[in-house]
């Protein structure tokens, strides 16, 4: 069976607009991608990209209704959109499992924190929006871990990493690009004792922007700014803390939000409570619930905030193609396929982001797992089970830069009847890099499964592969100007260099020409 280059031609979308990753990965990644794939296949066909960059024609949105004016009917419409939302299993509320939590409940030392709203959940924990009663109108995200000892052990390892990040060198560059951990406490329930970690409250993840762009990618200057901040954060983690993040991906990069955003979020919750309407299962799962909040501001506010504008269409109408939802909390809109934008989403170049979720992180000299990283962002050395270090995070940044720029995965391996997922992944890497050096191919514990003694792939013959380098992909598929493609390709290729010792570091990548260039128009 001929090996098909699925790098771009046979893209299978496996992402969803999952709950905001407020502090941690709030959903089981495998389940998220599996559950949504069937919905995404319906819109897999891509629209052609514009042949040249263009300056977005920014649209300003007038503020929508204040939450205090929402009627019961409108709130019910919002809540009804969330009935099919993916939530944690009720069976996991048991000894060793999740802590039962109710809205208005107080937890923590001296009952300091009052539960306002559930923000999301993951295999290890649930995450809640809480008000610090002792400070008054100060809000945090609190991660409440399952009570089983195995989950506590993992959480304690995470706390050690978080403390190091918090205390190591607060004045260093990149320190403020990592979500701030505050403290932890223990809460008791009928199911046991639960570790509770408190973090600063953040906004949505970069995945939200990718989805909102309808997988067309973001405007180039916004991408550069985001990548710079991620590299600054990794410079701090790698050089100051000696920590490998191990899971850089859009879901784990969160957008910083300002006080008005948080106040508005709490006002929505309060309005639900005042009218006695059942709230959506998870704050960000309700269609038409999260996006108006992100855009609800005046023109003056917009000029100084992390506002995101779509170049041609109201961003509130583009997040869920082919889905009916409530626009402005009142008027039902049917999003049609032909309404999808054909140009990147404009993002305020001043957008501020932070790296989140150190739950899978490890020390440079103390690894907790041999296989790390979400599949699409997994480094070559991890696939073949060679020794890994900080360079694995850098590989993930390259994948993220491509995805933010185009809306597509750089690598999206798929298992088939004749190839394992890892073999397909290696084939895609080979095609993009025009080969893998034999000394690298033979450096892993699983190398003999994938490579011949000559360093070629065992189950993929050279005649069945098409060499398609990053620069050509950007020009041929995405219709980029060659001058722009050359710079991004150079940046990406320096971050996916097969030899870890030759791969760019976080600090050296900051000096790459692409990050400091001005795009052609």
Short mmCIF file of N, CA and C in Angstrom, two decimals, residues 99-236:
data_model
loop_
_atom_site.label_atom_id
_atom_site.label_comp_id
_atom_site.label_asym_id
_atom_site.label_seq_id
_atom_site.Cartn_x
_atom_site.Cartn_y
_atom_site.Cartn_z
N UNK A 99 -13.88 15.46 44.89
CA UNK A 99 -14.53 16.04 46.06
C UNK A 99 -15.87 16.64 45.65
N UNK A 100 -16.97 16.27 46.30
CA UNK A 100 -18.26 16.91 46.01
C UNK A 100 -18.19 18.39 46.40
N UNK A 101 -18.60 19.25 45.49
CA UNK A 101 -18.54 20.69 45.71
C UNK A 101 -19.87 21.31 45.32
N UNK A 102 -20.34 22.26 46.09
CA UNK A 102 -21.57 22.97 45.76
C UNK A 102 -21.30 24.47 45.66
N UNK A 103 -22.06 25.14 44.81
CA UNK A 103 -21.91 26.58 44.66
C UNK A 103 -22.24 27.27 45.98
N UNK A 104 -21.39 28.21 46.39
CA UNK A 104 -21.59 28.92 47.65
C UNK A 104 -20.86 28.29 48.81
N UNK A 105 -20.38 27.06 48.64
CA UNK A 105 -19.63 26.37 49.70
C UNK A 105 -18.32 27.10 49.96
N UNK A 106 -17.86 27.07 51.20
CA UNK A 106 -16.58 27.67 51.54
C UNK A 106 -15.58 26.57 51.88
N UNK A 107 -14.35 26.74 51.43
CA UNK A 107 -13.30 25.78 51.69
C UNK A 107 -12.02 26.52 52.04
N UNK A 108 -11.02 25.77 52.48
CA UNK A 108 -9.72 26.35 52.76
C UNK A 108 -9.56 26.79 54.20
N UNK A 109 -8.39 27.28 54.56
CA UNK A 109 -8.12 27.74 55.92
C UNK A 109 -9.12 28.82 56.33
N UNK A 110 -9.76 28.63 57.47
CA UNK A 110 -10.76 29.58 57.97
C UNK A 110 -11.88 29.83 56.96
N UNK A 111 -12.18 28.80 56.16
CA UNK A 111 -13.23 28.93 55.13
C UNK A 111 -13.02 30.17 54.27
N UNK A 112 -11.79 30.34 53.85
CA UNK A 112 -11.37 31.57 53.16
C UNK A 112 -11.96 31.70 51.76
N UNK A 113 -12.15 30.58 51.07
CA UNK A 113 -12.55 30.62 49.65
C UNK A 113 -14.00 30.17 49.48
N UNK A 114 -14.77 30.96 48.75
CA UNK A 114 -16.16 30.60 48.47
C UNK A 114 -16.27 30.17 47.01
N UNK A 115 -16.88 29.01 46.78
CA UNK A 115 -17.03 28.47 45.44
C UNK A 115 -18.02 29.32 44.64
N UNK A 116 -17.62 29.79 43.48
CA UNK A 116 -18.49 30.60 42.61
C UNK A 116 -18.99 29.78 41.42
N UNK A 117 -18.10 28.99 40.84
CA UNK A 117 -18.44 28.34 39.58
C UNK A 117 -17.44 27.25 39.24
N UNK A 118 -17.89 26.16 38.65
CA UNK A 118 -16.94 25.17 38.14
C UNK A 118 -16.38 25.66 36.82
N UNK A 119 -15.06 25.56 36.67
CA UNK A 119 -14.40 26.00 35.45
C UNK A 119 -14.08 24.84 34.52
N UNK A 120 -13.95 23.65 35.06
CA UNK A 120 -13.61 22.51 34.22
C UNK A 120 -13.19 21.32 35.06
N UNK A 121 -12.70 20.31 34.37
CA UNK A 121 -12.33 19.08 35.06
C UNK A 121 -11.28 18.32 34.25
N UNK A 122 -10.62 17.40 34.90
CA UNK A 122 -9.65 16.52 34.25
C UNK A 122 -9.67 15.18 34.96
N UNK A 123 -8.84 14.28 34.51
CA UNK A 123 -8.82 12.94 35.10
C UNK A 123 -8.41 12.99 36.57
N UNK A 124 -7.57 13.97 36.94
CA UNK A 124 -7.03 14.04 38.29
C UNK A 124 -7.81 14.99 39.20
N UNK A 125 -8.58 15.90 38.61
CA UNK A 125 -9.11 16.99 39.45
C UNK A 125 -10.27 17.70 38.79
N UNK A 126 -10.94 18.52 39.59
CA UNK A 126 -11.86 19.52 39.07
C UNK A 126 -11.28 20.90 39.41
N UNK A 127 -11.68 21.92 38.63
CA UNK A 127 -11.15 23.27 38.84
C UNK A 127 -12.31 24.23 39.01
N UNK A 128 -12.20 25.13 40.00
CA UNK A 128 -13.31 25.98 40.40
C UNK A 128 -12.89 27.44 40.49
N UNK A 129 -13.79 28.30 40.08
CA UNK A 129 -13.64 29.74 40.29
C UNK A 129 -14.07 30.03 41.72
N UNK A 130 -13.16 30.66 42.48
CA UNK A 130 -13.46 30.93 43.90
C UNK A 130 -13.14 32.39 44.25
N UNK A 131 -13.94 32.92 45.16
CA UNK A 131 -13.67 34.26 45.68
C UNK A 131 -12.98 34.15 47.02
N UNK A 132 -11.93 34.92 47.16
CA UNK A 132 -11.23 34.99 48.44
C UNK A 132 -11.99 35.96 49.34
N UNK A 133 -12.77 35.41 50.26
CA UNK A 133 -13.62 36.24 51.12
C UNK A 133 -12.81 37.17 51.99
N UNK A 134 -11.62 36.72 52.40
CA UNK A 134 -10.80 37.52 53.30
C UNK A 134 -10.29 38.80 52.61
N UNK A 135 -10.14 38.74 51.29
CA UNK A 135 -9.66 39.91 50.56
C UNK A 135 -10.79 40.69 49.90
N UNK A 136 -11.90 40.03 49.61
CA UNK A 136 -13.05 40.69 49.01
C UNK A 136 -12.87 40.95 47.52
N UNK A 137 -13.71 40.33 46.72
CA UNK A 137 -13.71 40.48 45.27
C UNK A 137 -12.34 40.19 44.64
N UNK A 138 -11.63 39.25 45.25
CA UNK A 138 -10.39 38.73 44.68
C UNK A 138 -10.66 37.28 44.31
N UNK A 139 -10.34 36.92 43.07
CA UNK A 139 -10.74 35.61 42.58
C UNK A 139 -9.53 34.76 42.18
N UNK A 140 -9.68 33.48 42.42
CA UNK A 140 -8.64 32.51 42.08
C UNK A 140 -9.27 31.31 41.38
N UNK A 141 -8.43 30.56 40.71
CA UNK A 141 -8.85 29.24 40.21
C UNK A 141 -8.25 28.21 41.17
N UNK A 142 -9.08 27.33 41.68
CA UNK A 142 -8.61 26.32 42.64
C UNK A 142 -8.80 24.93 42.05
N UNK A 143 -7.72 24.21 41.98
CA UNK A 143 -7.70 22.84 41.46
C UNK A 143 -7.83 21.89 42.64
N UNK A 144 -8.90 21.11 42.65
CA UNK A 144 -9.17 20.18 43.75
C UNK A 144 -8.90 18.76 43.26
N UNK A 145 -7.87 18.15 43.81
CA UNK A 145 -7.38 16.86 43.33
C UNK A 145 -8.17 15.71 43.96
N UNK A 146 -8.30 14.63 43.22
CA UNK A 146 -8.92 13.43 43.76
C UNK A 146 -8.17 12.97 45.01
N UNK A 147 -8.85 12.24 45.87
CA UNK A 147 -8.29 11.93 47.19
C UNK A 147 -7.43 10.68 47.25
N UNK A 148 -7.41 9.85 46.21
CA UNK A 148 -6.59 8.64 46.24
C UNK A 148 -5.11 9.01 46.38
N UNK A 149 -4.35 8.16 47.06
CA UNK A 149 -2.94 8.44 47.33
C UNK A 149 -2.14 8.64 46.05
N UNK A 150 -2.47 7.90 45.00
CA UNK A 150 -1.72 8.03 43.75
C UNK A 150 -1.86 9.43 43.17
N UNK A 151 -3.05 10.01 43.28
CA UNK A 151 -3.27 11.36 42.77
C UNK A 151 -2.58 12.39 43.67
N UNK A 152 -2.60 12.13 44.96
CA UNK A 152 -1.91 13.03 45.89
C UNK A 152 -0.42 13.07 45.61
N UNK A 153 0.16 11.91 45.31
CA UNK A 153 1.60 11.85 45.03
C UNK A 153 1.96 12.68 43.81
N UNK A 154 1.16 12.56 42.77
CA UNK A 154 1.39 13.35 41.56
C UNK A 154 1.25 14.84 41.87
N UNK A 155 0.23 15.19 42.65
CA UNK A 155 0.00 16.59 42.99
C UNK A 155 1.14 17.16 43.82
N UNK A 156 1.68 16.36 44.72
CA UNK A 156 2.80 16.82 45.55
C UNK A 156 4.04 17.07 44.70
N UNK A 157 4.26 16.23 43.69
CA UNK A 157 5.37 16.47 42.76
C UNK A 157 5.14 17.78 42.01
N UNK A 158 3.91 18.03 41.62
CA UNK A 158 3.59 19.26 40.91
C UNK A 158 3.82 20.47 41.81
N UNK A 159 3.46 20.35 43.07
CA UNK A 159 3.64 21.47 44.01
C UNK A 159 5.13 21.81 44.16
N UNK A 160 5.99 20.80 44.20
CA UNK A 160 7.43 21.05 44.29
C UNK A 160 7.92 21.84 43.07
N UNK A 161 7.44 21.44 41.90
CA UNK A 161 7.82 22.15 40.68
C UNK A 161 7.30 23.58 40.70
N UNK A 162 6.04 23.74 41.12
CA UNK A 162 5.43 25.08 41.15
C UNK A 162 6.14 25.99 42.14
N UNK A 163 6.53 25.44 43.27
CA UNK A 163 7.25 26.26 44.26
C UNK A 163 8.59 26.73 43.72
N UNK A 164 9.26 25.83 43.01
CA UNK A 164 10.54 26.20 42.41
C UNK A 164 10.33 27.34 41.42
N UNK A 165 9.33 27.22 40.57
CA UNK A 165 9.05 28.26 39.57
C UNK A 165 8.72 29.58 40.25
N UNK A 166 7.96 29.52 41.33
CA UNK A 166 7.53 30.73 42.03
C UNK A 166 8.68 31.42 42.76
N UNK A 167 9.57 30.63 43.35
CA UNK A 167 10.57 31.20 44.26
C UNK A 167 11.97 31.34 43.67
N UNK A 168 12.24 30.69 42.55
CA UNK A 168 13.62 30.60 42.06
C UNK A 168 14.23 31.97 41.77
N UNK A 169 13.62 32.74 40.91
CA UNK A 169 14.17 34.05 40.55
C UNK A 169 13.07 34.95 40.00
N UNK A 170 12.28 35.56 40.88
CA UNK A 170 11.12 36.35 40.45
C UNK A 170 11.44 37.53 39.54
N UNK A 171 12.69 37.99 39.53
CA UNK A 171 13.03 39.14 38.68
C UNK A 171 13.54 38.73 37.30
N UNK A 172 13.66 37.44 37.06
CA UNK A 172 14.20 36.97 35.79
C UNK A 172 13.21 37.16 34.65
N UNK A 173 13.73 37.34 33.45
CA UNK A 173 12.88 37.44 32.26
C UNK A 173 12.14 36.11 32.08
N UNK A 174 10.86 36.21 31.78
CA UNK A 174 10.05 35.01 31.57
C UNK A 174 9.31 34.54 32.80
N UNK A 175 9.68 35.06 33.97
CA UNK A 175 9.01 34.65 35.20
C UNK A 175 7.52 34.95 35.14
N UNK A 176 7.18 36.12 34.59
CA UNK A 176 5.79 36.55 34.56
C UNK A 176 5.02 35.96 33.38
N UNK A 177 5.64 35.03 32.65
CA UNK A 177 4.97 34.35 31.55
C UNK A 177 4.56 32.93 31.90
N UNK A 178 4.52 32.66 33.18
CA UNK A 178 4.05 31.36 33.68
C UNK A 178 2.94 31.62 34.67
N UNK A 179 1.84 30.90 34.55
CA UNK A 179 0.70 31.12 35.44
C UNK A 179 1.15 31.03 36.90
N UNK A 180 0.75 32.02 37.67
CA UNK A 180 1.24 32.14 39.05
C UNK A 180 0.53 31.19 39.99
N UNK A 181 1.32 30.38 40.65
CA UNK A 181 0.82 29.49 41.71
C UNK A 181 0.89 30.25 43.03
N UNK A 182 -0.19 30.15 43.82
CA UNK A 182 -0.21 30.85 45.09
C UNK A 182 0.12 29.95 46.27
N UNK A 183 -0.68 28.93 46.48
CA UNK A 183 -0.47 28.08 47.66
C UNK A 183 -1.32 26.83 47.52
N UNK A 184 -1.26 25.97 48.52
CA UNK A 184 -2.13 24.81 48.53
C UNK A 184 -2.66 24.59 49.95
N UNK A 185 -3.75 23.86 50.05
CA UNK A 185 -4.30 23.49 51.34
C UNK A 185 -4.99 22.14 51.18
N UNK A 186 -5.42 21.58 52.28
CA UNK A 186 -6.11 20.29 52.26
C UNK A 186 -7.56 20.48 52.66
N UNK A 187 -8.45 19.92 51.88
CA UNK A 187 -9.88 19.97 52.19
C UNK A 187 -10.39 18.55 52.37
N UNK A 188 -11.30 18.37 53.31
CA UNK A 188 -11.83 17.05 53.61
C UNK A 188 -13.25 16.90 53.08
N UNK A 189 -13.57 15.71 52.62
CA UNK A 189 -14.93 15.38 52.19
C UNK A 189 -15.24 13.96 52.65
N UNK A 190 -16.44 13.51 52.40
CA UNK A 190 -16.78 12.15 52.79
C UNK A 190 -15.99 11.13 51.99
N UNK A 191 -15.30 11.57 50.92
CA UNK A 191 -14.51 10.65 50.09
C UNK A 191 -13.03 10.70 50.38
N UNK A 192 -12.62 11.49 51.38
CA UNK A 192 -11.21 11.54 51.76
C UNK A 192 -10.68 12.95 51.82
N UNK A 193 -9.36 13.06 51.88
CA UNK A 193 -8.70 14.36 51.93
C UNK A 193 -8.16 14.72 50.54
N UNK A 194 -8.41 15.96 50.16
CA UNK A 194 -8.08 16.41 48.81
C UNK A 194 -7.08 17.56 48.87
N UNK A 195 -6.01 17.45 48.08
CA UNK A 195 -5.10 18.58 47.93
C UNK A 195 -5.76 19.61 47.03
N UNK A 196 -5.67 20.87 47.41
CA UNK A 196 -6.27 21.97 46.65
C UNK A 196 -5.19 22.99 46.33
N UNK A 197 -4.98 23.27 45.06
CA UNK A 197 -3.96 24.20 44.61
C UNK A 197 -4.62 25.48 44.09
N UNK A 198 -4.13 26.63 44.54
CA UNK A 198 -4.71 27.91 44.12
C UNK A 198 -3.79 28.61 43.12
N UNK A 199 -4.39 29.15 42.06
CA UNK A 199 -3.65 29.82 40.99
C UNK A 199 -4.34 31.13 40.64
N UNK A 200 -3.58 31.99 39.95
CA UNK A 200 -4.20 33.20 39.41
C UNK A 200 -5.22 32.79 38.35
N UNK A 201 -6.24 33.61 38.22
CA UNK A 201 -7.30 33.32 37.26
C UNK A 201 -6.90 33.81 35.88
N UNK A 202 -7.05 32.93 34.90
CA UNK A 202 -6.69 33.25 33.52
C UNK A 202 -7.90 33.15 32.60
N UNK A 203 -7.71 33.57 31.37
CA UNK A 203 -8.76 33.48 30.37
C UNK A 203 -8.63 32.21 29.54
N UNK A 204 -9.16 32.23 28.32
CA UNK A 204 -9.17 31.03 27.49
C UNK A 204 -7.77 30.65 27.00
N UNK A 205 -7.67 29.47 26.43
CA UNK A 205 -6.40 28.99 25.90
C UNK A 205 -6.26 29.36 24.44
N UNK A 206 -5.07 29.14 23.89
CA UNK A 206 -4.85 29.40 22.47
C UNK A 206 -5.69 28.49 21.59
N UNK A 207 -6.09 27.36 22.12
CA UNK A 207 -6.96 26.49 21.33
C UNK A 207 -8.26 27.21 20.99
N UNK A 208 -8.74 28.03 21.91
CA UNK A 208 -9.95 28.82 21.68
C UNK A 208 -9.77 29.72 20.45
N UNK A 209 -8.59 30.32 20.31
CA UNK A 209 -8.34 31.20 19.18
C UNK A 209 -8.26 30.41 17.88
N UNK A 210 -7.62 29.25 17.93
CA UNK A 210 -7.51 28.43 16.73
C UNK A 210 -8.88 28.01 16.25
N UNK A 211 -9.72 27.59 17.18
CA UNK A 211 -11.08 27.20 16.82
C UNK A 211 -11.84 28.41 16.29
N UNK A 212 -11.68 29.54 16.97
CA UNK A 212 -12.40 30.74 16.57
C UNK A 212 -11.99 31.21 15.17
N UNK A 213 -10.77 30.89 14.76
CA UNK A 213 -10.32 31.24 13.42
C UNK A 213 -10.86 30.26 12.38
N UNK A 214 -11.63 29.27 12.83
CA UNK A 214 -12.09 28.19 11.96
C UNK A 214 -10.92 27.50 11.28
N UNK A 215 -9.84 27.36 12.06
CA UNK A 215 -8.66 26.62 11.63
C UNK A 215 -7.99 27.25 10.41
N UNK A 216 -8.08 28.57 10.34
CA UNK A 216 -7.37 29.32 9.31
C UNK A 216 -6.08 29.92 9.87
N UNK A 217 -5.87 29.83 11.18
CA UNK A 217 -4.68 30.39 11.79
C UNK A 217 -4.89 31.84 12.22
N UNK A 218 -3.86 32.39 12.84
CA UNK A 218 -3.90 33.75 13.36
C UNK A 218 -3.01 34.66 12.51
N UNK A 219 -3.28 35.95 12.60
CA UNK A 219 -2.49 36.93 11.87
C UNK A 219 -1.04 36.87 12.36
N UNK A 220 -0.10 37.06 11.46
CA UNK A 220 1.32 36.74 11.70
C UNK A 220 1.93 37.49 12.88
N UNK A 221 1.65 38.78 13.00
CA UNK A 221 2.27 39.55 14.09
C UNK A 221 1.80 39.05 15.45
N UNK A 222 0.54 38.65 15.54
CA UNK A 222 0.04 38.08 16.79
C UNK A 222 0.74 36.78 17.12
N UNK A 223 0.97 35.94 16.11
CA UNK A 223 1.67 34.67 16.32
C UNK A 223 3.07 34.92 16.85
N UNK A 224 3.77 35.86 16.25
CA UNK A 224 5.14 36.15 16.69
C UNK A 224 5.16 36.59 18.15
N UNK A 225 4.25 37.45 18.52
CA UNK A 225 4.21 37.93 19.90
C UNK A 225 3.95 36.78 20.87
N UNK A 226 3.03 35.91 20.51
CA UNK A 226 2.72 34.76 21.37
C UNK A 226 3.93 33.84 21.51
N UNK A 227 4.58 33.53 20.40
CA UNK A 227 5.73 32.63 20.43
C UNK A 227 6.88 33.23 21.24
N UNK A 228 7.09 34.53 21.12
CA UNK A 228 8.13 35.19 21.92
C UNK A 228 7.89 34.98 23.40
N UNK A 229 6.65 35.15 23.83
CA UNK A 229 6.34 35.01 25.25
C UNK A 229 6.51 33.57 25.72
N UNK A 230 6.15 32.63 24.89
CA UNK A 230 6.34 31.22 25.24
C UNK A 230 7.82 30.90 25.38
N UNK A 231 8.62 31.41 24.47
CA UNK A 231 10.07 31.17 24.54
C UNK A 231 10.68 31.83 25.77
N UNK A 232 10.18 33.01 26.15
CA UNK A 232 10.66 33.64 27.38
C UNK A 232 10.33 32.78 28.59
N UNK A 233 9.11 32.26 28.63
CA UNK A 233 8.72 31.39 29.74
C UNK A 233 9.58 30.14 29.80
N UNK A 234 9.85 29.55 28.64
CA UNK A 234 10.67 28.34 28.60
C UNK A 234 12.13 28.64 28.96
N UNK A 235 12.60 29.82 28.59
CA UNK A 235 13.96 30.21 29.00
C UNK A 235 14.06 30.21 30.53
N UNK A 236 13.04 30.75 31.18
CA UNK A 236 13.04 30.75 32.65
C UNK A 236 12.95 29.33 33.20
#
